[in-house]
Amino acid sequence: MDQLSMDIRYSLRTLRKSPAFTLVAILVLALGMGATTAIFSVVNAVLIRPLPYKEPSRLVAMSSLFQREGVSRSFATVSLNEVERWRADSRSLESVGSFVFSAMPVNTGTQAMFLVAIGADPEFLGTLGIQPALGRNLPGSGSQQKDPSVIISHRLWVDAFQSDPQVLGRSLFMDGAANTIAGVLPASFQFPRSDASYFAEEPDIVYPVANIADSWGRDSTQWFAFGRLKPGAATGSAEAELKTITTRMAAADPGLRGMSVHLSALDAETTKGVRPALLLTLGISIVLLLIACTNIMNLLFSRAAERGREMAVRRAVGASAWRLVRQMLTESVCLTFFAGALGVLLAGFALDTLVSISPAHLPISGHVEIDWTVLGFAFLVCAATAILAAILPAVHRSGQTDTLIASTRSSASRAVLHFQRALMVTQIALGVGLLAAAGLLAHSLYRLSSVNPGFRTQGTLAFEMAFPSGNPKDTPRLYQSILDATRAPPGVISAGWITNPP
């Protein structure tokens, strides 16, 4: 420990005597490690961290398989009748939950909003192992009992009700119908199956699926379902059991002929839409870190050549080759961990930006943050970088037998020169590859932005209106009055209604 402490103090003095080298090396490594750590933080929150449910490894997603007359197709959804039968007959599943996404106008007092909502059965939260932060779950079981109760999100509770602890029992109007708030979801709650929604926003309301089941169609394949395996049950055996149940249903209902079911882990289904892009981005950041490592390795080779006289003196007074290697590795470790600390700070600043510019909805488990897992990853990256960038220069210089009168600018061996040239070639090749990929992506983005959509976009504005459907006889007059008010301001040439913008 005394020798290690002495090596660290000597390394810090040496680095302080070469401020230009130290600053360049720290900045180069900090950019590489910061980018890698930032991307890994997102990968950790999406792909590595378990889903925020009770025993998430027991949760499975259900999807439909259709095979008839040589045609085979798969759907991410199932029918509500299948869900009810699986819930009643399955011996491998502890519970089954189902839901469907929708959006509708919502009124709370004087506020009118257009919110994403889900129709869910009362087993929805129980299957996930989630309890409302305030209040209770939806009443009953299955999809038969209609009820005006709703559960609101923590965000809606804060924004529309100012975090009122007395919100339970208050009313809100969904599409003109009065509903009673029965509970508030936890702030950390994440809805399953991010691919189940056509909306970028998180749902704000959970209402009983029975309220829409008959009008939407219990036989239609448009419901998302997931189940919780019983302890000890395997996904394969549960899938075989559900296939048998579905086959019996098809025998009684010709409309279900050719239908089957497939089970998969819920976490895999939740993240499959973003997994390839995140892994590709992580790979690109690792390539960037490798470029930084080759750059630093070349700098260390050049720096070791300049310190030839110092190494020769230390060898002459009895320092072993291992002692010299350890000293140079200590310098590299100090350099790398200074860069790692700066890289972690840069990653912390970059996280919010990374998430905000993501073109996809990220099914994040909790918050994207620099937690202990990310810090452990950053530590390993620092250690690997220090060893990768410094071991060869240190071993090479420690094995030299330069005399005291040797020039500090003496040329390196032919092998080292060839190796340094190979490093430069590698660095340039990796850099050109990254620049080419960035150029292709930028060119694709430019071409997408310049595509003619078939209508005039300049000077065209779009906005949403949220109001209850009310009396159908009043709807045309309401629409016309809003159009007249929109056309009235100077500079407005025309205005119109549309259900879904192009």
Protein backbone atom coordinates (compact mmCIF):
# COMPACT_ATOMS: atom_id res chain seq x y z
CA MET A 1 0.00 0.00 0.00
CA ASP A 2 2.92 2.35 0.69
CA GLN A 3 4.29 1.68 -2.79
CA LEU A 4 0.86 2.17 -4.35
CA SER A 5 0.41 5.47 -2.53
CA MET A 6 3.85 6.57 -3.70
CA ASP A 7 3.05 5.54 -7.29
CA ILE A 8 -0.19 7.53 -7.24
CA ARG A 9 1.48 10.67 -5.86
CA TYR A 10 4.27 10.40 -8.43
CA SER A 11 1.72 9.84 -11.24
CA LEU A 12 -0.24 12.93 -10.25
CA ARG A 13 2.96 15.04 -10.20
CA THR A 14 3.97 13.67 -13.60
CA LEU A 15 0.57 14.42 -15.13
CA ARG A 16 0.61 17.92 -13.65
CA LYS A 17 3.97 18.59 -15.32
CA SER A 18 2.43 17.82 -18.76
CA PRO A 19 -0.82 19.81 -18.75
CA ALA A 20 -1.33 19.73 -22.53
CA PHE A 21 -1.04 15.94 -22.75
CA THR A 22 -3.15 15.45 -19.62
CA LEU A 23 -5.94 17.77 -20.80
CA VAL A 24 -6.13 16.27 -24.31
CA ALA A 25 -6.12 12.70 -23.00
CA ILE A 26 -8.80 13.38 -20.38
CA LEU A 27 -11.10 15.15 -22.86
CA VAL A 28 -10.74 12.45 -25.54
CA LEU A 29 -11.45 9.64 -23.08
CA ALA A 30 -14.23 11.57 -21.32
CA LEU A 31 -16.14 12.00 -24.59
CA GLY A 32 -15.84 8.31 -25.42
CA MET A 33 -16.72 7.07 -21.93
CA GLY A 34 -19.44 9.71 -21.46
CA ALA A 35 -21.23 8.69 -24.66
CA THR A 36 -20.99 4.99 -23.79
CA THR A 37 -22.19 5.55 -20.21
CA ALA A 38 -25.14 7.71 -21.35
CA ILE A 39 -26.31 5.13 -23.88
CA PHE A 40 -25.84 2.31 -21.38
CA SER A 41 -28.01 4.23 -18.87
CA VAL A 42 -30.89 4.08 -21.36
CA VAL A 43 -30.17 0.43 -22.22
CA ASN A 44 -30.12 -0.39 -18.50
CA ALA A 45 -33.47 1.32 -17.87
CA VAL A 46 -35.16 -0.32 -20.87
CA LEU A 47 -33.54 -3.70 -21.50
CA ILE A 48 -31.74 -4.75 -18.30
CA ARG A 49 -33.72 -3.45 -15.34
CA PRO A 50 -36.70 -5.75 -14.56
CA LEU A 51 -40.20 -4.50 -15.31
CA PRO A 52 -41.64 -2.64 -12.29
CA TYR A 53 -44.13 -5.35 -11.39
CA LYS A 54 -44.33 -8.09 -8.78
CA GLU A 55 -42.20 -11.07 -9.90
CA PRO A 56 -42.03 -9.92 -13.55
CA SER A 57 -40.43 -13.19 -14.67
CA ARG A 58 -43.80 -14.91 -14.20
CA LEU A 59 -45.64 -12.51 -16.53
CA VAL A 60 -46.37 -13.64 -20.10
CA ALA A 61 -47.90 -11.81 -23.06
CA MET A 62 -50.57 -13.49 -25.18
CA SER A 63 -50.94 -13.16 -28.92
CA SER A 64 -53.10 -14.83 -31.58
CA LEU A 65 -51.97 -17.19 -34.32
CA PHE A 66 -54.19 -17.69 -37.39
CA GLN A 67 -53.65 -20.69 -39.67
CA ARG A 68 -56.15 -21.60 -42.37
CA GLU A 69 -55.84 -22.83 -45.96
CA GLY A 70 -52.09 -22.30 -46.08
CA VAL A 71 -52.32 -18.77 -44.66
CA SER A 72 -50.44 -18.11 -41.43
CA ARG A 73 -50.53 -14.78 -39.60
CA SER A 74 -49.87 -13.57 -36.08
CA PHE A 75 -51.53 -10.77 -34.11
CA ALA A 76 -50.46 -9.08 -30.89
CA THR A 77 -54.09 -9.15 -29.73
CA VAL A 78 -56.70 -11.74 -28.77
CA SER A 79 -60.48 -11.81 -28.38
CA LEU A 80 -62.21 -11.03 -25.11
CA ASN A 81 -64.11 -14.33 -25.23
CA GLU A 82 -60.78 -16.18 -25.31
CA VAL A 83 -59.58 -14.23 -22.29
CA GLU A 84 -62.70 -15.16 -20.33
CA ARG A 85 -62.36 -18.86 -21.19
CA TRP A 86 -58.62 -18.94 -20.40
CA ARG A 87 -59.29 -17.29 -17.06
CA ALA A 88 -61.94 -19.88 -16.20
CA ASP A 89 -60.28 -23.08 -17.49
CA SER A 90 -56.51 -22.59 -17.20
CA ARG A 91 -54.65 -24.44 -14.44
CA SER A 92 -51.22 -23.02 -15.33
CA LEU A 93 -52.12 -19.35 -15.00
CA GLU A 94 -52.67 -17.66 -11.68
CA SER A 95 -54.58 -14.76 -13.29
CA VAL A 96 -55.22 -13.14 -16.66
CA GLY A 97 -55.64 -9.42 -17.40
CA SER A 98 -56.78 -7.70 -20.58
CA PHE A 99 -57.07 -4.15 -21.82
CA VAL A 100 -57.54 -1.98 -24.89
CA PHE A 101 -56.37 1.56 -25.62
CA SER A 102 -58.64 4.42 -26.64
CA ALA A 103 -58.78 8.21 -26.46
CA MET A 104 -61.74 10.39 -25.57
CA PRO A 105 -62.71 13.87 -24.35
CA VAL A 106 -62.58 14.27 -20.59
CA ASN A 107 -64.04 17.12 -18.51
CA THR A 108 -63.06 17.87 -14.92
CA GLY A 109 -64.87 20.94 -13.69
CA THR A 110 -63.96 23.74 -16.07
CA GLN A 111 -61.12 21.80 -17.73
CA ALA A 112 -61.61 19.96 -21.03
CA MET A 113 -58.94 17.53 -22.20
CA PHE A 114 -58.47 14.83 -24.81
CA LEU A 115 -56.82 11.97 -22.91
CA VAL A 116 -55.55 8.47 -23.62
CA ALA A 117 -57.49 5.90 -21.62
CA ILE A 118 -57.61 2.13 -21.36
CA GLY A 119 -60.54 -0.15 -20.85
CA ALA A 120 -59.36 -2.88 -18.52
CA ASP A 121 -60.86 -5.72 -16.53
CA PRO A 122 -60.50 -5.68 -12.73
CA GLU A 123 -57.76 -8.36 -13.03
CA PHE A 124 -55.53 -5.90 -14.91
CA LEU A 125 -53.76 -4.40 -11.89
CA GLY A 126 -53.92 -7.56 -9.80
CA THR A 127 -52.15 -9.63 -12.46
CA LEU A 128 -49.32 -7.08 -12.50
CA GLY A 129 -49.19 -7.08 -8.71
CA ILE A 130 -49.95 -3.34 -8.50
CA GLN A 131 -52.11 -1.63 -5.89
CA PRO A 132 -53.47 1.93 -6.35
CA ALA A 133 -51.55 4.55 -4.40
CA LEU A 134 -54.91 5.97 -3.29
CA GLY A 135 -58.29 4.27 -3.20
CA ARG A 136 -59.18 0.86 -4.57
CA ASN A 137 -59.14 -1.26 -7.69
CA LEU A 138 -62.04 -1.57 -10.15
CA PRO A 139 -64.88 -3.64 -8.67
CA GLY A 140 -65.93 -7.13 -9.70
CA SER A 141 -64.22 -9.55 -12.03
CA GLY A 142 -64.07 -10.21 -15.77
CA SER A 143 -65.74 -8.12 -18.44
CA GLN A 144 -69.42 -8.42 -17.54
CA GLN A 145 -70.00 -5.92 -14.73
CA LYS A 146 -70.43 -2.35 -15.98
CA ASP A 147 -69.44 0.33 -13.49
CA PRO A 148 -68.88 4.11 -13.54
CA SER A 149 -65.67 3.82 -11.44
CA VAL A 150 -62.37 4.94 -12.94
CA ILE A 151 -58.75 5.02 -11.78
CA ILE A 152 -56.68 8.03 -12.79
CA SER A 153 -52.93 8.35 -13.30
CA HIS A 154 -50.67 10.16 -10.86
CA ARG A 155 -50.00 12.79 -13.55
CA LEU A 156 -53.71 13.56 -14.00
CA TRP A 157 -54.15 13.67 -10.23
CA VAL A 158 -51.40 16.30 -9.97
CA ASP A 159 -52.31 18.36 -13.05
CA ALA A 160 -56.11 18.35 -12.94
CA PHE A 161 -56.77 17.88 -9.22
CA GLN A 162 -53.69 19.59 -7.72
CA SER A 163 -52.76 16.43 -5.76
CA ASP A 164 -55.96 16.69 -3.73
CA PRO A 165 -55.98 13.82 -1.18
CA GLN A 166 -59.79 14.05 -1.16
CA VAL A 167 -60.05 13.27 -4.86
CA LEU A 168 -61.69 9.88 -4.24
CA GLY A 169 -65.40 10.06 -4.97
CA ARG A 170 -65.12 13.15 -7.15
CA SER A 171 -66.58 13.07 -10.66
CA LEU A 172 -65.12 13.45 -14.10
CA PHE A 173 -66.97 13.21 -17.40
CA MET A 174 -65.72 10.87 -20.12
CA ASP A 175 -67.37 11.54 -23.47
CA GLY A 176 -70.21 13.23 -21.61
CA ALA A 177 -70.86 10.39 -19.13
CA ALA A 178 -70.27 10.93 -15.41
CA ASN A 179 -67.67 8.68 -13.74
CA THR A 180 -66.51 8.42 -10.13
CA ILE A 181 -62.80 8.41 -9.26
CA ALA A 182 -62.12 5.24 -7.29
CA GLY A 183 -58.32 5.31 -7.14
CA VAL A 184 -55.03 6.91 -8.16
CA LEU A 185 -52.19 4.93 -9.73
CA PRO A 186 -48.67 5.07 -8.26
CA ALA A 187 -46.36 7.69 -9.77
CA SER A 188 -43.95 4.96 -10.89
CA PHE A 189 -46.59 2.86 -12.63
CA GLN A 190 -45.71 1.80 -16.17
CA PHE A 191 -48.35 0.43 -18.52
CA PRO A 192 -47.45 -2.94 -20.06
CA ARG A 193 -46.96 -3.54 -23.75
CA SER A 194 -45.82 -0.18 -25.10
CA ASP A 195 -46.61 -1.51 -28.59
CA ALA A 196 -50.28 -1.75 -27.57
CA SER A 197 -50.88 1.98 -27.96
CA TYR A 198 -51.06 4.17 -31.02
CA PHE A 199 -50.51 7.19 -28.78
CA ALA A 200 -47.23 8.74 -27.68
CA GLU A 201 -48.71 9.80 -24.33
CA GLU A 202 -49.06 7.52 -21.34
CA PRO A 203 -52.70 6.62 -20.50
CA ASP A 204 -54.30 8.77 -17.81
CA ILE A 205 -57.52 6.86 -17.09
CA VAL A 206 -58.40 3.20 -16.46
CA TYR A 207 -62.10 2.36 -16.78
CA PRO A 208 -63.98 -1.00 -16.73
CA VAL A 209 -63.69 -2.84 -20.03
CA ALA A 210 -67.28 -4.06 -19.56
CA ASN A 211 -68.48 -0.54 -20.43
CA ILE A 212 -67.35 -0.99 -24.07
CA ALA A 213 -67.05 -4.77 -24.47
CA ASP A 214 -70.41 -5.30 -26.19
CA SER A 215 -70.12 -2.33 -28.55
CA TRP A 216 -66.51 -3.11 -29.47
CA GLY A 217 -67.18 -6.82 -29.95
CA ARG A 218 -66.21 -9.64 -27.64
CA ASP A 219 -65.27 -11.87 -30.59
CA SER A 220 -63.08 -9.26 -32.28
CA THR A 221 -59.33 -9.73 -32.01
CA GLN A 222 -58.42 -6.32 -30.62
CA TRP A 223 -57.76 -6.90 -26.92
CA PHE A 224 -54.29 -7.08 -25.39
CA ALA A 225 -53.87 -9.79 -22.77
CA PHE A 226 -51.21 -10.98 -20.37
CA GLY A 227 -51.11 -13.59 -17.64
CA ARG A 228 -49.23 -14.53 -14.50
CA LEU A 229 -47.88 -18.06 -14.37
CA LYS A 230 -48.44 -20.08 -11.23
CA PRO A 231 -45.27 -20.80 -9.22
CA GLY A 232 -43.37 -23.60 -10.95
CA ALA A 233 -45.39 -23.41 -14.18
CA ALA A 234 -43.45 -23.18 -17.46
CA THR A 235 -44.35 -20.96 -20.40
CA GLY A 236 -44.36 -23.93 -22.80
CA SER A 237 -46.82 -25.98 -20.76
CA ALA A 238 -49.09 -22.96 -20.24
CA GLU A 239 -49.09 -22.28 -23.99
CA ALA A 240 -49.99 -25.91 -24.76
CA GLU A 241 -52.85 -25.72 -22.26
CA LEU A 242 -54.23 -22.48 -23.77
CA LYS A 243 -53.98 -23.95 -27.27
CA THR A 244 -56.10 -26.90 -26.13
CA ILE A 245 -58.70 -24.56 -24.64
CA THR A 246 -58.79 -22.46 -27.83
CA THR A 247 -59.18 -25.62 -29.95
CA ARG A 248 -62.22 -26.64 -27.89
CA MET A 249 -63.67 -23.15 -28.39
CA ALA A 250 -63.09 -23.39 -32.16
CA ALA A 251 -64.93 -26.71 -32.27
CA ALA A 252 -68.02 -25.00 -30.86
CA ASP A 253 -67.60 -21.77 -32.86
CA PRO A 254 -66.65 -22.12 -36.57
CA GLY A 255 -65.61 -18.46 -36.57
CA LEU A 256 -62.62 -19.40 -34.43
CA ARG A 257 -61.46 -22.22 -36.72
CA GLY A 258 -57.74 -21.93 -37.39
CA MET A 259 -57.10 -19.71 -34.34
CA SER A 260 -54.40 -20.54 -31.83
CA VAL A 261 -52.39 -18.71 -29.17
CA HIS A 262 -48.73 -17.95 -28.46
CA LEU A 263 -47.13 -17.00 -25.13
CA SER A 264 -43.92 -15.05 -24.66
CA ALA A 265 -42.23 -13.22 -21.81
CA LEU A 266 -43.88 -9.86 -21.14
CA ASP A 267 -40.57 -8.03 -20.86
CA ALA A 268 -39.50 -9.30 -24.31
CA GLU A 269 -42.79 -8.16 -25.86
CA THR A 270 -42.61 -4.79 -24.12
CA THR A 271 -39.10 -3.98 -25.38
CA LYS A 272 -38.97 -5.71 -28.77
CA GLY A 273 -39.82 -2.51 -30.65
CA VAL A 274 -36.80 -0.59 -29.35
CA ARG A 275 -34.29 -3.38 -28.60
CA PRO A 276 -32.49 -3.39 -32.02
CA ALA A 277 -32.11 0.40 -32.12
CA LEU A 278 -30.79 0.60 -28.55
CA LEU A 279 -28.27 -2.22 -29.04
CA LEU A 280 -27.11 -0.66 -32.31
CA THR A 281 -26.64 2.72 -30.61
CA LEU A 282 -24.72 1.08 -27.75
CA GLY A 283 -22.48 -0.64 -30.31
CA ILE A 284 -21.80 2.67 -32.05
CA SER A 285 -20.85 4.30 -28.73
CA ILE A 286 -18.46 1.41 -27.99
CA VAL A 287 -16.82 1.95 -31.40
CA LEU A 288 -16.42 5.61 -30.46
CA LEU A 289 -14.75 4.53 -27.21
CA LEU A 290 -12.40 2.24 -29.15
CA ILE A 291 -11.40 5.20 -31.32
CA ALA A 292 -10.59 7.15 -28.15
CA CYS A 293 -8.55 4.19 -26.81
CA THR A 294 -6.44 3.90 -29.98
CA ASN A 295 -5.86 7.64 -29.88
CA ILE A 296 -4.67 7.52 -26.27
CA MET A 297 -2.53 4.45 -26.92
CA ASN A 298 -0.66 6.33 -29.63
CA LEU A 299 -0.21 9.30 -27.30
CA LEU A 300 1.15 7.00 -24.59
CA PHE A 301 3.61 5.40 -27.04
CA SER A 302 4.90 8.86 -27.98
CA ARG A 303 5.03 9.90 -24.33
CA ALA A 304 6.90 6.71 -23.39
CA ALA A 305 9.50 7.42 -26.07
CA GLU A 306 10.05 10.89 -24.62
CA ARG A 307 10.57 9.36 -21.16
CA GLY A 308 13.23 6.89 -22.31
CA ARG A 309 16.01 8.57 -20.35
CA GLU A 310 13.91 8.54 -17.15
CA MET A 311 13.16 4.83 -17.54
CA ALA A 312 16.83 4.09 -18.20
CA VAL A 313 17.85 5.88 -14.99
CA ARG A 314 15.29 3.94 -12.98
CA ARG A 315 16.46 0.65 -14.48
CA ALA A 316 20.06 1.57 -13.73
CA VAL A 317 19.36 2.14 -10.04
CA GLY A 318 17.63 -1.21 -9.68
CA ALA A 319 13.99 -0.85 -10.71
CA SER A 320 12.57 -4.10 -12.12
CA ALA A 321 10.61 -4.30 -15.36
CA TRP A 322 7.43 -5.05 -13.38
CA ARG A 323 8.05 -2.00 -11.18
CA LEU A 324 8.22 0.25 -14.27
CA VAL A 325 5.15 -1.36 -15.81
CA ARG A 326 3.22 -0.82 -12.58
CA GLN A 327 4.22 2.84 -12.42
CA MET A 328 3.11 3.53 -15.99
CA LEU A 329 -0.12 1.61 -15.47
CA THR A 330 -0.79 3.68 -12.34
CA GLU A 331 -0.39 6.86 -14.40
CA SER A 332 -2.80 5.51 -17.00
CA VAL A 333 -5.33 4.49 -14.34
CA CYS A 334 -5.21 7.98 -12.75
CA LEU A 335 -5.66 9.55 -16.18
CA THR A 336 -8.52 7.23 -17.10
CA PHE A 337 -10.46 7.63 -13.87
CA PHE A 338 -10.23 11.41 -14.05
CA ALA A 339 -11.67 11.07 -17.56
CA GLY A 340 -14.27 8.59 -16.29
CA ALA A 341 -15.48 11.01 -13.61
CA LEU A 342 -15.84 13.76 -16.21
CA GLY A 343 -17.52 11.28 -18.58
CA VAL A 344 -20.12 10.33 -15.96
CA LEU A 345 -20.90 14.03 -15.42
CA LEU A 346 -21.32 14.52 -19.18
CA ALA A 347 -23.55 11.42 -19.33
CA GLY A 348 -25.74 12.81 -16.54
CA PHE A 349 -26.28 16.04 -18.49
CA ALA A 350 -26.98 14.12 -21.72
CA LEU A 351 -29.62 11.69 -20.38
CA ASP A 352 -32.65 13.99 -20.53
CA THR A 353 -31.69 15.07 -24.04
CA LEU A 354 -31.27 11.47 -25.20
CA VAL A 355 -34.71 10.47 -23.95
CA SER A 356 -36.42 13.61 -25.27
CA ILE A 357 -35.08 13.19 -28.83
CA SER A 358 -35.84 9.47 -29.00
CA PRO A 359 -38.17 8.86 -31.97
CA ALA A 360 -39.71 5.83 -30.26
CA HIS A 361 -41.71 5.41 -27.08
CA LEU A 362 -39.22 3.96 -24.59
CA PRO A 363 -40.76 1.44 -22.17
CA ILE A 364 -38.56 2.66 -19.32
CA SER A 365 -38.57 0.79 -15.99
CA GLY A 366 -38.40 3.71 -13.57
CA HIS A 367 -36.24 6.70 -14.41
CA VAL A 368 -33.24 6.89 -16.71
CA GLU A 369 -30.55 7.79 -14.22
CA ILE A 370 -26.97 7.19 -13.19
CA ASP A 371 -27.64 4.44 -10.65
CA TRP A 372 -25.26 1.92 -9.09
CA THR A 373 -25.52 -0.40 -12.09
CA VAL A 374 -24.48 2.41 -14.42
CA LEU A 375 -21.67 3.48 -12.06
CA GLY A 376 -20.45 -0.13 -11.97
CA PHE A 377 -20.49 -0.22 -15.76
CA ALA A 378 -18.58 3.08 -15.90
CA PHE A 379 -16.00 1.68 -13.46
CA LEU A 380 -15.48 -1.41 -15.63
CA VAL A 381 -15.21 0.78 -18.74
CA CYS A 382 -12.56 2.90 -17.00
CA ALA A 383 -10.59 -0.17 -15.92
CA ALA A 384 -10.78 -1.80 -19.34
CA THR A 385 -9.81 1.46 -21.05
CA ALA A 386 -6.83 1.97 -18.73
CA ILE A 387 -5.52 -1.54 -19.38
CA LEU A 388 -6.25 -1.50 -23.12
CA ALA A 389 -4.65 1.88 -23.72
CA ALA A 390 -1.61 1.52 -21.44
CA ILE A 391 -0.46 -2.08 -21.18
CA LEU A 392 1.40 -2.27 -24.50
CA PRO A 393 3.19 1.10 -24.18
CA ALA A 394 4.17 0.25 -20.59
CA VAL A 395 5.50 -3.22 -21.41
CA HIS A 396 7.37 -1.91 -24.44
CA ARG A 397 9.11 0.90 -22.57
CA SER A 398 9.94 -1.22 -19.52
CA GLY A 399 11.75 -3.71 -21.71
CA GLN A 400 14.03 -1.13 -23.27
CA THR A 401 17.66 -0.96 -22.13
CA ASP A 402 18.37 2.60 -23.19
CA THR A 403 21.60 3.97 -21.76
CA LEU A 404 21.86 7.19 -19.82
CA ILE A 405 23.32 8.97 -22.80
CA ALA A 406 20.55 7.88 -25.14
CA SER A 407 18.57 10.68 -26.68
CA THR A 408 15.09 11.18 -25.27
CA ARG A 409 13.92 11.52 -28.87
CA SER A 410 15.43 8.21 -29.97
CA SER A 411 13.39 6.44 -32.60
CA ALA A 412 11.30 3.49 -31.54
CA SER A 413 11.81 0.03 -32.84
CA ARG A 414 10.53 -0.92 -36.26
CA ALA A 415 7.85 -3.17 -34.71
CA VAL A 416 6.52 -0.33 -32.56
CA LEU A 417 6.40 2.01 -35.55
CA HIS A 418 4.43 -0.57 -37.52
CA PHE A 419 2.07 -1.05 -34.58
CA GLN A 420 1.51 2.71 -34.20
CA ARG A 421 0.77 2.99 -37.91
CA ALA A 422 -1.71 0.10 -37.56
CA LEU A 423 -3.37 1.95 -34.68
CA MET A 424 -3.70 5.09 -36.80
CA VAL A 425 -5.16 3.09 -39.69
CA THR A 426 -7.63 1.42 -37.32
CA GLN A 427 -8.64 4.74 -35.79
CA ILE A 428 -9.18 6.37 -39.18
CA ALA A 429 -11.10 3.34 -40.47
CA LEU A 430 -13.45 3.33 -37.47
CA GLY A 431 -13.89 7.10 -37.72
CA VAL A 432 -14.69 6.95 -41.43
CA GLY A 433 -17.19 4.16 -40.77
CA LEU A 434 -18.99 6.21 -38.13
CA LEU A 435 -18.96 9.32 -40.31
CA ALA A 436 -20.33 7.34 -43.26
CA ALA A 437 -23.16 5.93 -41.11
CA ALA A 438 -23.93 9.41 -39.74
CA GLY A 439 -23.89 10.83 -43.26
CA LEU A 440 -26.31 8.18 -44.51
CA LEU A 441 -28.69 8.81 -41.60
CA ALA A 442 -28.51 12.58 -42.12
CA HIS A 443 -29.15 12.16 -45.85
CA SER A 444 -32.13 9.88 -45.14
CA LEU A 445 -33.52 12.42 -42.68
CA TYR A 446 -33.12 15.20 -45.26
CA ARG A 447 -34.90 13.16 -47.93
CA LEU A 448 -37.74 12.30 -45.54
CA SER A 449 -38.17 15.96 -44.62
CA SER A 450 -38.30 16.97 -48.29
CA VAL A 451 -40.90 14.39 -49.40
CA ASN A 452 -44.00 16.00 -50.90
CA PRO A 453 -46.92 14.78 -48.72
CA GLY A 454 -49.46 15.70 -51.36
CA PHE A 455 -50.86 18.77 -49.63
CA ARG A 456 -49.62 22.25 -48.76
CA THR A 457 -47.87 22.37 -45.39
CA GLN A 458 -46.65 25.97 -45.27
CA GLY A 459 -48.94 28.19 -43.29
CA THR A 460 -51.09 25.22 -42.24
CA LEU A 461 -51.78 24.79 -38.54
CA ALA A 462 -53.41 21.90 -36.69
CA PHE A 463 -54.82 21.70 -33.17
CA GLU A 464 -57.06 19.41 -31.13
CA MET A 465 -60.41 20.21 -29.55
CA ALA A 466 -61.82 18.29 -26.58
CA PHE A 467 -65.53 18.43 -25.78
CA PRO A 468 -68.17 15.82 -24.88
CA SER A 469 -70.30 14.32 -27.62
CA GLY A 470 -73.50 15.49 -25.90
CA ASN A 471 -76.76 15.57 -27.84
CA PRO A 472 -76.18 14.46 -31.47
CA LYS A 473 -78.66 17.11 -32.64
CA ASP A 474 -76.45 19.86 -31.18
CA THR A 475 -73.20 18.55 -32.72
CA PRO A 476 -73.49 20.17 -36.19
CA ARG A 477 -74.29 23.55 -34.65
CA LEU A 478 -71.36 23.23 -32.23
CA TYR A 479 -68.98 22.31 -35.05
CA GLN A 480 -70.18 25.19 -37.17
CA SER A 481 -69.83 27.75 -34.37
CA ILE A 482 -66.23 26.64 -33.72
CA LEU A 483 -65.42 26.84 -37.44
CA ASP A 484 -66.90 30.33 -37.66
CA ALA A 485 -64.82 31.47 -34.66
CA THR A 486 -61.67 29.92 -36.16
CA ARG A 487 -62.19 31.61 -39.54
CA ALA A 488 -62.86 35.03 -38.01
CA PRO A 489 -59.30 36.26 -37.11
CA PRO A 490 -57.52 38.29 -39.83
CA GLY A 491 -55.09 36.23 -41.87
CA VAL A 492 -57.05 32.95 -41.63
CA ILE A 493 -57.91 31.91 -45.20
CA SER A 494 -59.83 28.74 -44.43
CA ALA A 495 -60.51 26.20 -41.67
CA GLY A 496 -61.99 22.73 -41.51
CA TRP A 497 -62.61 19.68 -39.36
CA ILE A 498 -61.06 16.25 -39.75
CA THR A 499 -61.05 13.16 -37.53
CA ASN A 500 -57.43 12.13 -38.10
CA PRO A 501 -54.93 14.59 -39.61
CA PRO A 502 -53.05 13.40 -42.70
